[in-house]
Amino acid sequence: GFPWPAPGYQLCFVECGGASSSAYEDVGRSYSHSNSLEANVLIQVLRTCIAAGTPPSQIGIITGYSAQQALLQRAVADLGLTGQGLRVDTVDGFQGAERDLILASTVRSNYNVGFMRDRRRINVLLTRARRG
């Protein structure tokens, strides 16, 4: 299964290698960010968790950016997981929802982290998981 770094703790951060492939994309009438390197790491963690027995219907993927959401939705579809209850949504779209396992994609890790400036969004990002 997934090598949880600190048994007994429900929160874990996964290193994405320090590199960034962030893109600033035109999405409808606004601009949004995506990071394909981080998305690839997240998808590998997702595959490991599913292989370890976590049902897709109990997994949620949350990101603050609609461009990252679209990127992750395509990756989930490529894995054949569409229609199995795995939810990929933005922080705002996930309000009020829960899953046993939440995988969070912050996209950017520099000092200009956009959506993470709002404490309410951080609260949603960190409190949607029932177990981890």
mmCIF file with all atom_site columns, C-alpha atoms in Angstrom:
data_model
loop_
_atom_site.group_PDB
_atom_site.id
_atom_site.type_symbol
_atom_site.label_atom_id
_atom_site.label_alt_id
_atom_site.label_comp_id
_atom_site.label_asym_id
_atom_site.label_entity_id
_atom_site.label_seq_id
_atom_site.pdbx_PDB_ins_code
_atom_site.Cartn_x
_atom_site.Cartn_y
_atom_site.Cartn_z
_atom_site.occupancy
_atom_site.B_iso_or_equiv
_atom_site.pdbx_formal_charge
_atom_site.auth_seq_id
_atom_site.auth_comp_id
_atom_site.auth_asym_id
_atom_site.auth_atom_id
_atom_site.pdbx_PDB_model_num
ATOM 1   C CA . GLY A 1 1   ? 0.000   0.000  0.000   1.00 0.00 ? 1   GLY A CA 1
ATOM 2   C CA . PHE A 1 2   ? 0.900   3.630  0.243   1.00 0.00 ? 2   PHE A CA 1
ATOM 3   C CA . PRO A 1 3   ? 3.860   4.130  2.599   1.00 0.00 ? 3   PRO A CA 1
ATOM 4   C CA . TRP A 1 4   ? 2.196   6.440  5.126   1.00 0.00 ? 4   TRP A CA 1
ATOM 5   C CA . PRO A 1 5   ? 5.122   8.394  6.612   1.00 0.00 ? 5   PRO A CA 1
ATOM 6   C CA . ALA A 1 6   ? 3.740   8.887  10.133  1.00 0.00 ? 6   ALA A CA 1
ATOM 7   C CA . PRO A 1 7   ? 1.353   6.189  11.406  1.00 0.00 ? 7   PRO A CA 1
ATOM 8   C CA . GLY A 1 8   ? -1.188  7.663  13.782  1.00 0.00 ? 8   GLY A CA 1
ATOM 9   C CA . TYR A 1 9   ? -1.383  10.963 11.914  1.00 0.00 ? 9   TYR A CA 1
ATOM 10  C CA . GLN A 1 10  ? -4.158  11.587 9.414   1.00 0.00 ? 10  GLN A CA 1
ATOM 11  C CA . LEU A 1 11  ? -2.303  14.175 7.357   1.00 0.00 ? 11  LEU A CA 1
ATOM 12  C CA . CYS A 1 12  ? 0.633   13.471 5.082   1.00 0.00 ? 12  CYS A CA 1
ATOM 13  C CA . PHE A 1 13  ? 2.529   15.626 2.602   1.00 0.00 ? 13  PHE A CA 1
ATOM 14  C CA . VAL A 1 14  ? 4.107   14.049 -0.470  1.00 0.00 ? 14  VAL A CA 1
ATOM 15  C CA . GLU A 1 15  ? 7.220   15.605 -1.991  1.00 0.00 ? 15  GLU A CA 1
ATOM 16  C CA . CYS A 1 16  ? 6.775   16.483 -5.648  1.00 0.00 ? 16  CYS A CA 1
ATOM 17  C CA . GLY A 1 17  ? 10.464  16.884 -6.369  1.00 0.00 ? 17  GLY A CA 1
ATOM 18  C CA . GLY A 1 18  ? 10.716  20.650 -6.089  1.00 0.00 ? 18  GLY A CA 1
ATOM 19  C CA . ALA A 1 19  ? 10.295  21.074 -9.832  1.00 0.00 ? 19  ALA A CA 1
ATOM 20  C CA . SER A 1 20  ? 7.342   22.853 -11.306 1.00 0.00 ? 20  SER A CA 1
ATOM 21  C CA . SER A 1 21  ? 5.692   22.746 -14.674 1.00 0.00 ? 21  SER A CA 1
ATOM 22  C CA . SER A 1 22  ? 3.042   25.257 -13.759 1.00 0.00 ? 22  SER A CA 1
ATOM 23  C CA . ALA A 1 23  ? 0.927   26.647 -16.564 1.00 0.00 ? 23  ALA A CA 1
ATOM 24  C CA . TYR A 1 24  ? -1.359  29.657 -16.538 1.00 0.00 ? 24  TYR A CA 1
ATOM 25  C CA . GLU A 1 25  ? -4.362  28.752 -18.685 1.00 0.00 ? 25  GLU A CA 1
ATOM 26  C CA . ASP A 1 26  ? -7.339  30.600 -20.084 1.00 0.00 ? 26  ASP A CA 1
ATOM 27  C CA . VAL A 1 27  ? -10.403 28.783 -18.712 1.00 0.00 ? 27  VAL A CA 1
ATOM 28  C CA . GLY A 1 28  ? -13.597 30.376 -19.916 1.00 0.00 ? 28  GLY A CA 1
ATOM 29  C CA . ARG A 1 29  ? -13.562 34.008 -18.813 1.00 0.00 ? 29  ARG A CA 1
ATOM 30  C CA . SER A 1 30  ? -10.774 33.686 -16.269 1.00 0.00 ? 30  SER A CA 1
ATOM 31  C CA . TYR A 1 31  ? -7.288  32.313 -15.896 1.00 0.00 ? 31  TYR A CA 1
ATOM 32  C CA . SER A 1 32  ? -6.339  29.269 -13.881 1.00 0.00 ? 32  SER A CA 1
ATOM 33  C CA . HIS A 1 33  ? -3.191  27.357 -12.944 1.00 0.00 ? 33  HIS A CA 1
ATOM 34  C CA . SER A 1 34  ? -2.186  23.739 -13.493 1.00 0.00 ? 34  SER A CA 1
ATOM 35  C CA . ASN A 1 35  ? 0.899   21.702 -12.697 1.00 0.00 ? 35  ASN A CA 1
ATOM 36  C CA . SER A 1 36  ? 1.351   18.490 -14.668 1.00 0.00 ? 36  SER A CA 1
ATOM 37  C CA . LEU A 1 37  ? 4.304   17.255 -12.563 1.00 0.00 ? 37  LEU A CA 1
ATOM 38  C CA . GLU A 1 38  ? 2.274   17.509 -9.367  1.00 0.00 ? 38  GLU A CA 1
ATOM 39  C CA . ALA A 1 39  ? -0.708  15.885 -11.100 1.00 0.00 ? 39  ALA A CA 1
ATOM 40  C CA . ASN A 1 40  ? 1.490   12.930 -12.110 1.00 0.00 ? 40  ASN A CA 1
ATOM 41  C CA . VAL A 1 41  ? 2.686   12.465 -8.516  1.00 0.00 ? 41  VAL A CA 1
ATOM 42  C CA . LEU A 1 42  ? -0.899  12.655 -7.244  1.00 0.00 ? 42  LEU A CA 1
ATOM 43  C CA . ILE A 1 43  ? -2.061  10.064 -9.787  1.00 0.00 ? 43  ILE A CA 1
ATOM 44  C CA . GLN A 1 44  ? 0.725   7.695  -8.677  1.00 0.00 ? 44  GLN A CA 1
ATOM 45  C CA . VAL A 1 45  ? -0.415  8.095  -5.050  1.00 0.00 ? 45  VAL A CA 1
ATOM 46  C CA . LEU A 1 46  ? -4.004  7.491  -6.178  1.00 0.00 ? 46  LEU A CA 1
ATOM 47  C CA . ARG A 1 47  ? -3.034  4.277  -8.000  1.00 0.00 ? 47  ARG A CA 1
ATOM 48  C CA . THR A 1 48  ? -1.153  3.043  -4.932  1.00 0.00 ? 48  THR A CA 1
ATOM 49  C CA . CYS A 1 49  ? -4.092  3.752  -2.616  1.00 0.00 ? 49  CYS A CA 1
ATOM 50  C CA . ILE A 1 50  ? -6.547  1.962  -4.909  1.00 0.00 ? 50  ILE A CA 1
ATOM 51  C CA . ALA A 1 51  ? -4.168  -1.001 -5.257  1.00 0.00 ? 51  ALA A CA 1
ATOM 52  C CA . ALA A 1 52  ? -3.990  -1.136 -1.441  1.00 0.00 ? 52  ALA A CA 1
ATOM 53  C CA . GLY A 1 53  ? -7.768  -1.544 -1.280  1.00 0.00 ? 53  GLY A CA 1
ATOM 54  C CA . THR A 1 54  ? -9.257  1.933  -0.927  1.00 0.00 ? 54  THR A CA 1
ATOM 55  C CA . PRO A 1 55  ? -12.392 1.980  -3.106  1.00 0.00 ? 55  PRO A CA 1
ATOM 56  C CA . PRO A 1 56  ? -12.459 4.814  -5.656  1.00 0.00 ? 56  PRO A CA 1
ATOM 57  C CA . SER A 1 57  ? -15.865 5.858  -4.291  1.00 0.00 ? 57  SER A CA 1
ATOM 58  C CA . GLN A 1 58  ? -14.189 6.732  -0.982  1.00 0.00 ? 58  GLN A CA 1
ATOM 59  C CA . ILE A 1 59  ? -11.516 8.951  -2.542  1.00 0.00 ? 59  ILE A CA 1
ATOM 60  C CA . GLY A 1 60  ? -11.760 12.635 -3.320  1.00 0.00 ? 60  GLY A CA 1
ATOM 61  C CA . ILE A 1 61  ? -9.266  14.821 -5.125  1.00 0.00 ? 61  ILE A CA 1
ATOM 62  C CA . ILE A 1 62  ? -9.403  18.525 -4.312  1.00 0.00 ? 62  ILE A CA 1
ATOM 63  C CA . THR A 1 63  ? -7.579  21.412 -5.960  1.00 0.00 ? 63  THR A CA 1
ATOM 64  C CA . GLY A 1 64  ? -7.914  25.158 -5.846  1.00 0.00 ? 64  GLY A CA 1
ATOM 65  C CA . TYR A 1 65  ? -7.715  25.613 -9.602  1.00 0.00 ? 65  TYR A CA 1
ATOM 66  C CA . SER A 1 66  ? -10.155 24.659 -12.362 1.00 0.00 ? 66  SER A CA 1
ATOM 67  C CA . ALA A 1 67  ? -7.331  24.020 -14.860 1.00 0.00 ? 67  ALA A CA 1
ATOM 68  C CA . GLN A 1 68  ? -5.796  21.484 -12.442 1.00 0.00 ? 68  GLN A CA 1
ATOM 69  C CA . GLN A 1 69  ? -9.231  19.946 -11.911 1.00 0.00 ? 69  GLN A CA 1
ATOM 70  C CA . ALA A 1 70  ? -9.595  19.419 -15.676 1.00 0.00 ? 70  ALA A CA 1
ATOM 71  C CA . LEU A 1 71  ? -6.075  17.934 -15.903 1.00 0.00 ? 71  LEU A CA 1
ATOM 72  C CA . LEU A 1 72  ? -6.780  15.523 -13.027 1.00 0.00 ? 72  LEU A CA 1
ATOM 73  C CA . GLN A 1 73  ? -10.189 14.561 -14.425 1.00 0.00 ? 73  GLN A CA 1
ATOM 74  C CA . ARG A 1 74  ? -8.520  13.561 -17.711 1.00 0.00 ? 74  ARG A CA 1
ATOM 75  C CA . ALA A 1 75  ? -5.918  11.509 -15.819 1.00 0.00 ? 75  ALA A CA 1
ATOM 76  C CA . VAL A 1 76  ? -8.629  9.758  -13.781 1.00 0.00 ? 76  VAL A CA 1
ATOM 77  C CA . ALA A 1 77  ? -10.524 8.996  -16.992 1.00 0.00 ? 77  ALA A CA 1
ATOM 78  C CA . ASP A 1 78  ? -7.319  7.602  -18.547 1.00 0.00 ? 78  ASP A CA 1
ATOM 79  C CA . LEU A 1 79  ? -7.125  5.188  -15.582 1.00 0.00 ? 79  LEU A CA 1
ATOM 80  C CA . GLY A 1 80  ? -10.653 3.984  -16.340 1.00 0.00 ? 80  GLY A CA 1
ATOM 81  C CA . LEU A 1 81  ? -12.007 5.280  -13.026 1.00 0.00 ? 81  LEU A CA 1
ATOM 82  C CA . THR A 1 82  ? -14.773 7.479  -14.422 1.00 0.00 ? 82  THR A CA 1
ATOM 83  C CA . GLY A 1 83  ? -18.151 6.420  -13.053 1.00 0.00 ? 83  GLY A CA 1
ATOM 84  C CA . GLN A 1 84  ? -16.711 4.660  -9.989  1.00 0.00 ? 84  GLN A CA 1
ATOM 85  C CA . GLY A 1 85  ? -17.555 7.461  -7.569  1.00 0.00 ? 85  GLY A CA 1
ATOM 86  C CA . LEU A 1 86  ? -14.105 9.031  -7.334  1.00 0.00 ? 86  LEU A CA 1
ATOM 87  C CA . ARG A 1 87  ? -14.678 12.770 -7.127  1.00 0.00 ? 87  ARG A CA 1
ATOM 88  C CA . VAL A 1 88  ? -12.327 15.382 -8.577  1.00 0.00 ? 88  VAL A CA 1
ATOM 89  C CA . ASP A 1 89  ? -13.401 18.906 -7.700  1.00 0.00 ? 89  ASP A CA 1
ATOM 90  C CA . THR A 1 90  ? -12.271 22.364 -6.724  1.00 0.00 ? 90  THR A CA 1
ATOM 91  C CA . VAL A 1 91  ? -12.117 23.473 -3.099  1.00 0.00 ? 91  VAL A CA 1
ATOM 92  C CA . ASP A 1 92  ? -15.258 25.532 -3.616  1.00 0.00 ? 92  ASP A CA 1
ATOM 93  C CA . GLY A 1 93  ? -17.066 22.609 -5.268  1.00 0.00 ? 93  GLY A CA 1
ATOM 94  C CA . PHE A 1 94  ? -16.164 20.191 -2.470  1.00 0.00 ? 94  PHE A CA 1
ATOM 95  C CA . GLN A 1 95  ? -17.695 22.246 0.354   1.00 0.00 ? 95  GLN A CA 1
ATOM 96  C CA . GLY A 1 96  ? -20.020 20.074 2.424   1.00 0.00 ? 96  GLY A CA 1
ATOM 97  C CA . ALA A 1 97  ? -18.724 16.800 0.948   1.00 0.00 ? 97  ALA A CA 1
ATOM 98  C CA . GLU A 1 98  ? -16.507 14.156 2.553   1.00 0.00 ? 98  GLU A CA 1
ATOM 99  C CA . ARG A 1 99  ? -14.575 11.054 1.542   1.00 0.00 ? 99  ARG A CA 1
ATOM 100 C CA . ASP A 1 100 ? -12.495 8.600  3.564   1.00 0.00 ? 100 ASP A CA 1
ATOM 101 C CA . LEU A 1 101 ? -9.348  9.715  1.730   1.00 0.00 ? 101 LEU A CA 1
ATOM 102 C CA . ILE A 1 102 ? -8.655  13.152 0.271   1.00 0.00 ? 102 ILE A CA 1
ATOM 103 C CA . LEU A 1 103 ? -5.772  13.826 -2.092  1.00 0.00 ? 103 LEU A CA 1
ATOM 104 C CA . ALA A 1 104 ? -5.098  17.551 -2.311  1.00 0.00 ? 104 ALA A CA 1
ATOM 105 C CA . SER A 1 105 ? -3.364  19.298 -5.179  1.00 0.00 ? 105 SER A CA 1
ATOM 106 C CA . THR A 1 106 ? -2.151  22.799 -4.305  1.00 0.00 ? 106 THR A CA 1
ATOM 107 C CA . VAL A 1 107 ? -0.532  23.332 -7.764  1.00 0.00 ? 107 VAL A CA 1
ATOM 108 C CA . ARG A 1 108 ? 1.852   26.052 -6.611  1.00 0.00 ? 108 ARG A CA 1
ATOM 109 C CA . SER A 1 109 ? 4.259   25.980 -3.695  1.00 0.00 ? 109 SER A CA 1
ATOM 110 C CA . ASN A 1 110 ? 5.839   29.394 -3.900  1.00 0.00 ? 110 ASN A CA 1
ATOM 111 C CA . TYR A 1 111 ? 4.875   32.373 -1.772  1.00 0.00 ? 111 TYR A CA 1
ATOM 112 C CA . ASN A 1 112 ? 2.087   33.378 -4.164  1.00 0.00 ? 112 ASN A CA 1
ATOM 113 C CA . VAL A 1 113 ? -0.293  30.460 -3.606  1.00 0.00 ? 113 VAL A CA 1
ATOM 114 C CA . GLY A 1 114 ? -3.485  32.187 -4.666  1.00 0.00 ? 114 GLY A CA 1
ATOM 115 C CA . PHE A 1 115 ? -6.496  30.345 -3.261  1.00 0.00 ? 115 PHE A CA 1
ATOM 116 C CA . MET A 1 116 ? -4.594  29.349 -0.111  1.00 0.00 ? 116 MET A CA 1
ATOM 117 C CA . ARG A 1 117 ? -4.662  32.953 1.120   1.00 0.00 ? 117 ARG A CA 1
ATOM 118 C CA . ASP A 1 118 ? -8.276  32.361 2.174   1.00 0.00 ? 118 ASP A CA 1
ATOM 119 C CA . ARG A 1 119 ? -8.467  30.499 5.501   1.00 0.00 ? 119 ARG A CA 1
ATOM 120 C CA . ARG A 1 120 ? -11.940 29.161 4.687   1.00 0.00 ? 120 ARG A CA 1
ATOM 121 C CA . ARG A 1 121 ? -10.615 27.409 1.594   1.00 0.00 ? 121 ARG A CA 1
ATOM 122 C CA . ILE A 1 122 ? -7.723  25.920 3.573   1.00 0.00 ? 122 ILE A CA 1
ATOM 123 C CA . ASN A 1 123 ? -10.287 24.685 6.102   1.00 0.00 ? 123 ASN A CA 1
ATOM 124 C CA . VAL A 1 124 ? -12.248 22.916 3.350   1.00 0.00 ? 124 VAL A CA 1
ATOM 125 C CA . LEU A 1 125 ? -9.050  21.488 1.857   1.00 0.00 ? 125 LEU A CA 1
ATOM 126 C CA . LEU A 1 126 ? -7.916  20.022 5.176   1.00 0.00 ? 126 LEU A CA 1
ATOM 127 C CA . THR A 1 127 ? -11.231 18.876 6.707   1.00 0.00 ? 127 THR A CA 1
ATOM 128 C CA . ARG A 1 128 ? -12.935 16.834 3.956   1.00 0.00 ? 128 ARG A CA 1
ATOM 129 C CA . ALA A 1 129 ? -11.200 13.541 4.806   1.00 0.00 ? 129 ALA A CA 1
ATOM 130 C CA . ARG A 1 130 ? -12.818 11.152 7.262   1.00 0.00 ? 130 ARG A CA 1
ATOM 131 C CA . ARG A 1 131 ? -9.665  9.064  7.747   1.00 0.00 ? 131 ARG A CA 1
ATOM 132 C CA . GLY A 1 132 ? -6.650  10.406 5.846   1.00 0.00 ? 132 GLY A CA 1
#
